[in-house]
mmCIF file of C-alpha atoms in Angstrom:
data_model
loop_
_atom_site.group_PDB
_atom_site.id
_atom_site.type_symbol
_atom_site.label_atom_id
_atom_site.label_comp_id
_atom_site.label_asym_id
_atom_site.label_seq_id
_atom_site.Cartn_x
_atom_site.Cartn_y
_atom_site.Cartn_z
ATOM 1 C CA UNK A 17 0.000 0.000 0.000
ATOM 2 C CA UNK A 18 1.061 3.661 -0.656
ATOM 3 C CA UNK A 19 2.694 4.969 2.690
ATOM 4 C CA UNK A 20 0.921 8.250 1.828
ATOM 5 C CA UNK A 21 -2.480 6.341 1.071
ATOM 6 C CA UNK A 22 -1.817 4.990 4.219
ATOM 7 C CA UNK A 23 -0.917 7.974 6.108
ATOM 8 C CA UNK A 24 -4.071 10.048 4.450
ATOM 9 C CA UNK A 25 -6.654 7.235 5.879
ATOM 10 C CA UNK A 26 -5.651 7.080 9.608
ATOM 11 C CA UNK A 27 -5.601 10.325 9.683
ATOM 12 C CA UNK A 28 -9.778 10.056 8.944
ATOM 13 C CA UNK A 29 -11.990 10.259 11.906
ATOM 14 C CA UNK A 30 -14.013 7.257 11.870
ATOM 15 C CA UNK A 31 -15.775 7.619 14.932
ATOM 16 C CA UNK A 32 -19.671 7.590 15.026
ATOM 17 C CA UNK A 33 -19.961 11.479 15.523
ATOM 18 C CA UNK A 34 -17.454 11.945 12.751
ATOM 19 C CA UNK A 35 -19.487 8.874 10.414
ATOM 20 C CA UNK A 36 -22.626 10.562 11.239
ATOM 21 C CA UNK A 37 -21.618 14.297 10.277
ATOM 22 C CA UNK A 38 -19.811 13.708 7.001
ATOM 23 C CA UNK A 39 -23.233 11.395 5.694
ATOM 24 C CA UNK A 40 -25.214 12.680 3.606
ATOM 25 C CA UNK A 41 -28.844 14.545 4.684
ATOM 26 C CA UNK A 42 -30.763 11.662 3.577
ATOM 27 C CA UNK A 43 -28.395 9.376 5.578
ATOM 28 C CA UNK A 44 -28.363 11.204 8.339
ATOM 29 C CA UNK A 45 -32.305 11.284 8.350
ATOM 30 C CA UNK A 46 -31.944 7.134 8.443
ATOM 31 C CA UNK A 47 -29.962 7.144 11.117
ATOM 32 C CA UNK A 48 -32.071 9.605 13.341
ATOM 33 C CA UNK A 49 -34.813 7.797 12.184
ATOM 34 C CA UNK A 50 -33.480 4.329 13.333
ATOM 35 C CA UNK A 51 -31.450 5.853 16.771
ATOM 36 C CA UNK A 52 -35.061 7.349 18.135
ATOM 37 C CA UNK A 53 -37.109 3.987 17.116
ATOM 38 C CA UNK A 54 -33.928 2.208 18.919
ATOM 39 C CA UNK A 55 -34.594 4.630 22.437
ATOM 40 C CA UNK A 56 -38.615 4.159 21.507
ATOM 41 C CA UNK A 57 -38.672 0.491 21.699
ATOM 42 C CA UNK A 58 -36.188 0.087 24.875
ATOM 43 C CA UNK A 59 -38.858 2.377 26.176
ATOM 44 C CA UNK A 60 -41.541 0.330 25.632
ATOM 45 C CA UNK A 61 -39.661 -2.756 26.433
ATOM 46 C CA UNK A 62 -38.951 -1.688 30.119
ATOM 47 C CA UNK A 63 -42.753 -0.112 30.559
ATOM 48 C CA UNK A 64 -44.212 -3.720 29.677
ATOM 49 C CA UNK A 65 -41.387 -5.283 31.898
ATOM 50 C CA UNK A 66 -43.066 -3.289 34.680
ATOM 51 C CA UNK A 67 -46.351 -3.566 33.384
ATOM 52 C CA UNK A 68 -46.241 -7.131 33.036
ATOM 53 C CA UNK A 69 -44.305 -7.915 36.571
ATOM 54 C CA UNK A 70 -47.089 -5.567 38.514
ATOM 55 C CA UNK A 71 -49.756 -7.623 36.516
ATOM 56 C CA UNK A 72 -48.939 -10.882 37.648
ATOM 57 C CA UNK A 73 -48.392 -9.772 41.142
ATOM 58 C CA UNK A 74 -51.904 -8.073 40.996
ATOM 59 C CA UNK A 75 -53.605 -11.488 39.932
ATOM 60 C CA UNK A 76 -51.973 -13.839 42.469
ATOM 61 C CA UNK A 77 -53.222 -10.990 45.246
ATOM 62 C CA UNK A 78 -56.285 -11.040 43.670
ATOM 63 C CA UNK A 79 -56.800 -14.789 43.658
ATOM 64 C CA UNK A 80 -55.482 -15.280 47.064
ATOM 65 C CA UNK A 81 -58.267 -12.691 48.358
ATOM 66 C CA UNK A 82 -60.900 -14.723 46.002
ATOM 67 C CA UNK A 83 -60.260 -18.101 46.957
ATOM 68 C CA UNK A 84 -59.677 -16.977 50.988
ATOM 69 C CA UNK A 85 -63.603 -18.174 51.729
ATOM 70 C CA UNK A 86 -64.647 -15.083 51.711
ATOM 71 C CA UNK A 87 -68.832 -14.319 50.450
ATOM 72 C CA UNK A 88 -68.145 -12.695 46.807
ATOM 73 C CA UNK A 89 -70.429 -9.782 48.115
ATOM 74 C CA UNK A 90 -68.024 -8.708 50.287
ATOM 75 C CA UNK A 91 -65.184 -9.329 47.661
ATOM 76 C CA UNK A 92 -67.199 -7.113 45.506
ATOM 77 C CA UNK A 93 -68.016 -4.478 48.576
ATOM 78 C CA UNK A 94 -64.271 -4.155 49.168
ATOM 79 C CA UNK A 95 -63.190 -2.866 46.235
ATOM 80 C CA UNK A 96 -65.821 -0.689 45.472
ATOM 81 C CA UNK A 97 -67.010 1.048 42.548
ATOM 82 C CA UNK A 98 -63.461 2.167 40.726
ATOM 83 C CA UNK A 99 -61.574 -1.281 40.467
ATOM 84 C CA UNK A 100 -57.579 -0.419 41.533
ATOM 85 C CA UNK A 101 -56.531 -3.641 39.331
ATOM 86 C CA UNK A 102 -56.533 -5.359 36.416
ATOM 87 C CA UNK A 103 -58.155 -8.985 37.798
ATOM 88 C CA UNK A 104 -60.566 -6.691 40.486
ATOM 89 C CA UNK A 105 -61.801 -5.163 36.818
ATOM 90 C CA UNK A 106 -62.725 -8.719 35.112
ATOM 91 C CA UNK A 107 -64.371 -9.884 38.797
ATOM 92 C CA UNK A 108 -66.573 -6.297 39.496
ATOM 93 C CA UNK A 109 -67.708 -6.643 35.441
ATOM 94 C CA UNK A 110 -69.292 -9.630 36.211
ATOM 95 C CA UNK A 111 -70.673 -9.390 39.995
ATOM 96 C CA UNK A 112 -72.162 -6.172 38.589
ATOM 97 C CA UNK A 113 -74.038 -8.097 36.030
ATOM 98 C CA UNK A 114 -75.077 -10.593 38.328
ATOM 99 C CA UNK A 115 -76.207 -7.753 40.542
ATOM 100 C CA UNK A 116 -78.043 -5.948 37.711
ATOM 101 C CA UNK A 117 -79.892 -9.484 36.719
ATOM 102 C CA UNK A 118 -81.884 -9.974 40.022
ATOM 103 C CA UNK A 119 -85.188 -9.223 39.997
ATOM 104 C CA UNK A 120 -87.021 -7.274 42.890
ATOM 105 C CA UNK A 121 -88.419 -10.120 44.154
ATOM 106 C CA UNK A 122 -84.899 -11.657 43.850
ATOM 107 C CA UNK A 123 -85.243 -14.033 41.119
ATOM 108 C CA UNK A 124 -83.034 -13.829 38.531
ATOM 109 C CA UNK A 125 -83.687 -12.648 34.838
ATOM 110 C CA UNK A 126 -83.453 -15.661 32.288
ATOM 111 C CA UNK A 127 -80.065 -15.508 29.859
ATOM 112 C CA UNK A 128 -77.927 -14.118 33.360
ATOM 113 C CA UNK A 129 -75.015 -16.460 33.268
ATOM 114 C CA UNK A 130 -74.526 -15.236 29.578
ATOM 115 C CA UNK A 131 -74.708 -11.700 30.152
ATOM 116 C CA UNK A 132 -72.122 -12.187 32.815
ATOM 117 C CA UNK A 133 -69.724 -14.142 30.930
ATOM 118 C CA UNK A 134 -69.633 -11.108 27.826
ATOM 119 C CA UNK A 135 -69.457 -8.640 30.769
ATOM 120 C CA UNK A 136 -66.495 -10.907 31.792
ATOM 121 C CA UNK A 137 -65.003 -10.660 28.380
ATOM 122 C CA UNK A 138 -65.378 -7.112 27.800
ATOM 123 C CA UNK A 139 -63.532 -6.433 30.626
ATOM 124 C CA UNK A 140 -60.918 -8.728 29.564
ATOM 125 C CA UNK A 141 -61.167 -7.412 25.644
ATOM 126 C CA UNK A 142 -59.933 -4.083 27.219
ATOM 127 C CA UNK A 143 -57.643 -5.127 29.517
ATOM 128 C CA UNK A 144 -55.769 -7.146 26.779
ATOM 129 C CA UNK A 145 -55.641 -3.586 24.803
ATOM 130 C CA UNK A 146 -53.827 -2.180 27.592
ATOM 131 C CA UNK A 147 -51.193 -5.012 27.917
ATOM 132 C CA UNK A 148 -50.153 -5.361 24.403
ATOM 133 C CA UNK A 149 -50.643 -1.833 23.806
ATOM 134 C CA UNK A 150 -47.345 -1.156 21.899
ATOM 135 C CA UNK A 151 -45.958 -4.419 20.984
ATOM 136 C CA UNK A 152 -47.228 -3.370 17.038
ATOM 137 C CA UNK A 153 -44.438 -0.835 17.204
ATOM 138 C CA UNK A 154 -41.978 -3.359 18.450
ATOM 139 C CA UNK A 155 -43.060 -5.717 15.863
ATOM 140 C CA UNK A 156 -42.665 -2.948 12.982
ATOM 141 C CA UNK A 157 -39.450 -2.023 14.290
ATOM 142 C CA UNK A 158 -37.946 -5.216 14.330
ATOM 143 C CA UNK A 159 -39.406 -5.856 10.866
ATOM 144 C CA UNK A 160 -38.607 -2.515 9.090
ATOM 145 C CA UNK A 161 -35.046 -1.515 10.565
ATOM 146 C CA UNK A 162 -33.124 -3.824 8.774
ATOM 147 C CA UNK A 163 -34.482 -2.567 5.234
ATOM 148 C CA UNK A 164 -34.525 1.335 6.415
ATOM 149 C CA UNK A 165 -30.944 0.652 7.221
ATOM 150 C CA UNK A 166 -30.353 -1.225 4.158
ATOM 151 C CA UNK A 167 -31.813 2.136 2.124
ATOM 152 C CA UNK A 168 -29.424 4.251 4.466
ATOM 153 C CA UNK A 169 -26.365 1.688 2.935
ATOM 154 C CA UNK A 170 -27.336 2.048 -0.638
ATOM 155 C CA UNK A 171 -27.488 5.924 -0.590
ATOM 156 C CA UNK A 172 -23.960 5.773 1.584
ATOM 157 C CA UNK A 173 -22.683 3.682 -0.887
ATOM 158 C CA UNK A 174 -24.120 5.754 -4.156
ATOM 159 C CA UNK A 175 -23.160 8.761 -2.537
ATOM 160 C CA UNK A 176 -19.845 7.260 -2.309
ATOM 161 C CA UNK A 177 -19.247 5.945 -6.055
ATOM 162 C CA UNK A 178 -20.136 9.773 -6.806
ATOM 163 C CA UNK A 179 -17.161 10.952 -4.901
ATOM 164 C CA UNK A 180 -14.850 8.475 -6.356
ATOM 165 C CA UNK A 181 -15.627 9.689 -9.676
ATOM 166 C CA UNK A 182 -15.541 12.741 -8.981
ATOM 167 C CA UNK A 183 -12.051 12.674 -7.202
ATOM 168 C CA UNK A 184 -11.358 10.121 -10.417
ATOM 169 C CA UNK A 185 -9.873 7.605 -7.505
ATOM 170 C CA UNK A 186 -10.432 4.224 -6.183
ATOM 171 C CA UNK A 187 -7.352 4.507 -3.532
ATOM 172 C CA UNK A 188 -8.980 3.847 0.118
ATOM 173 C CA UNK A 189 -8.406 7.426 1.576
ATOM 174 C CA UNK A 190 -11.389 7.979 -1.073
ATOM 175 C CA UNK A 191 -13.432 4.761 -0.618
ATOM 176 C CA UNK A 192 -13.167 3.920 3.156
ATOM 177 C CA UNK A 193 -15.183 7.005 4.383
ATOM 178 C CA UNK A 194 -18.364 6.906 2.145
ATOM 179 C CA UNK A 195 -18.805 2.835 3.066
ATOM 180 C CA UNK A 196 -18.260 3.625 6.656
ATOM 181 C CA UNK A 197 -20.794 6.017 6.487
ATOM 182 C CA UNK A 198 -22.879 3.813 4.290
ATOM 183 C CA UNK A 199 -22.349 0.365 6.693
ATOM 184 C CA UNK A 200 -23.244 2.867 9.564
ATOM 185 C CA UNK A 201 -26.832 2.393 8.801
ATOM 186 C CA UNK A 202 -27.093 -1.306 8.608
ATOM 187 C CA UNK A 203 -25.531 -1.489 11.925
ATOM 188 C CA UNK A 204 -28.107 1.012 13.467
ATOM 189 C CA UNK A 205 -30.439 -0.632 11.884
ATOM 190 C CA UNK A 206 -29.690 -3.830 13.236
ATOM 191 C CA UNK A 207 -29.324 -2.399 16.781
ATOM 192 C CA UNK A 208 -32.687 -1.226 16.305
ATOM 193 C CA UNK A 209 -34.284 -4.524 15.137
ATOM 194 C CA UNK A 210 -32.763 -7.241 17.098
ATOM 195 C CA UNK A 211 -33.959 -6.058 20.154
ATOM 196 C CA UNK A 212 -37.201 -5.254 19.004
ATOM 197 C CA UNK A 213 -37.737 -8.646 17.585
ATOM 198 C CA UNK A 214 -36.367 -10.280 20.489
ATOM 199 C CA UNK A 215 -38.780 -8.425 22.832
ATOM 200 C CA UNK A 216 -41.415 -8.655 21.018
ATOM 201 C CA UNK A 217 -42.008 -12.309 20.905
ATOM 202 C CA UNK A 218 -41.010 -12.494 24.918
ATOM 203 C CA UNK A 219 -43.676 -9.208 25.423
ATOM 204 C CA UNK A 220 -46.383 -11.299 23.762
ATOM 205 C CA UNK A 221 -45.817 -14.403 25.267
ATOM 206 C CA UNK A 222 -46.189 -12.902 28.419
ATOM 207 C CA UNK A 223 -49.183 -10.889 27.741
ATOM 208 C CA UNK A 224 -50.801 -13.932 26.367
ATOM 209 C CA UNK A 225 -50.061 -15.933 29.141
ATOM 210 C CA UNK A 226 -51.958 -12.813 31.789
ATOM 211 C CA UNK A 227 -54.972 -12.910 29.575
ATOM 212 C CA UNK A 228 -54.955 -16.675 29.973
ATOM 213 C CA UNK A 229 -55.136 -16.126 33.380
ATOM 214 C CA UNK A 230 -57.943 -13.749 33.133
ATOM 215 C CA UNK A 231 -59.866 -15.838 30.634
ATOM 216 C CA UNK A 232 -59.432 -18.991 33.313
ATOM 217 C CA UNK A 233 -60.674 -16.729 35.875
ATOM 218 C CA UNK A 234 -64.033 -15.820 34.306
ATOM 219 C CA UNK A 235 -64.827 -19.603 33.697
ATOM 220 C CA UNK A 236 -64.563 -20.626 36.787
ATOM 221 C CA UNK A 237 -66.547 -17.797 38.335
ATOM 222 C CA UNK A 238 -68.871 -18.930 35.782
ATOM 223 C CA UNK A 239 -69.127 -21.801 37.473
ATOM 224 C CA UNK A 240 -69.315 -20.532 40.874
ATOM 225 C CA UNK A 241 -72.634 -18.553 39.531
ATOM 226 C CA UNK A 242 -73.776 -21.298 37.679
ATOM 227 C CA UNK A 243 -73.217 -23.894 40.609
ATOM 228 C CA UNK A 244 -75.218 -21.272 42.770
ATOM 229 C CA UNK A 245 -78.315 -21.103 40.119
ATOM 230 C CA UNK A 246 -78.279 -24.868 40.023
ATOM 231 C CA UNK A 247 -78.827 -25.296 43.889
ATOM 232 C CA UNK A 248 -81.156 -22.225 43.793
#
């Protein structure tokens, strides 16, 4: 290799500030792009870690209280008319329904254990929207990234070809700082998806398996009502 070849590329800055400022606009538009969906889906990856973790801890507080013996109209007197948690939610949808399906004479109306079990899944419907509220992003991120980096890399890289011609070189002092710049955005875009992908499949396995434990809930207070209509 030319010593001065040599000499002319280490004395390049090839840090990431340095990559980043000498890209081009639409690079550098890719990268911000990719850096703030990186930040955006760490933030939603530590919110559903906390979401998640308070979730499960509400449930098995909620169960223990449930299955303690004590009368379900005290349950339901307890927590009152604004529901603190996501299982007390799901439990006050349906003793409300049962509440609202007594008669004055304190029959019940025909079609009740129905009426409670869609109450039951309403309030399960929009509990599920809160827990995998977000995960769509994660899912686009990790999907997209790699190809919006990949679009970042071709423009480095055409950007680059321009200057080569237009320097009429191919030694490396030319080259190495446009495909730098250009391999820049796969990496961020990488650093944006792996993550994201990663997360995303752990996030929804989780939230599925707290709606599972919602949805098992509901049946069998289903058949606590419906084992109290049969000995009625």
């Amino acid at each position: 290799m030319d010593p001065t070849t040599l000499t002319s590329t280490q004395e390049i800055d090839f840090s990431l500030v340095a990559l980043f400022a000498r890209a081009t606009v639409t690079v550098q538009l890719v990268m911000i792009m990719l850096i703030v969906a990186s930040f955006w889906s760490w933030a939603i990856i530590v919110q559903k870690h906390i979401r998640y973790r308070r979730a499960r801890a509400e449930a098995e507080e909620f169960e223990a209280a449930f299955w303690s013996g004590e009368p379900l109209d005290e349950l339901y007197d307890q927590i009152g008319p604004a529901p603190a948690t996501s299982p007390e939610r799901v439990f006050a949808a349906g003793m409300t329904e049962w509440r609202r399906s007594h008669r004055a004479d304190g029959r019940l109306i025909p079609g009740a254990v129905a009426r409670i079990d869609r109450s039951m899944d309403v309030a399960i419907t929009k509990e599920s929207h809160d827990l995998t509220g977000g995960l769509t992003f994660l899912a686009s991120v990790g999907s997209a990234s790699p190809f919006i980096g990949l679009f970042g890399t071709v423009w480095g890289i055409k950007h680059a070809f321009e200057e080569i011609a237009l320097a009429q070189s191919t030694n490396l002092a030319v080259v190495a700082p446009g495909i730098a710049e250009a391999l820049l955005a796969t990496g961020l875009g990488l650093l944006a998806a792996i993550p994201a992908t990663i997360f995303y499949n752990k996030l929804t396995d989780d939230s599925d398996a707290i709606i599972s434990g919602y949805e098992a809930f509901a049946d069998e207070f289903n058949t606590i009502l419906s084992r109290q209509l049969d000995a009625a």
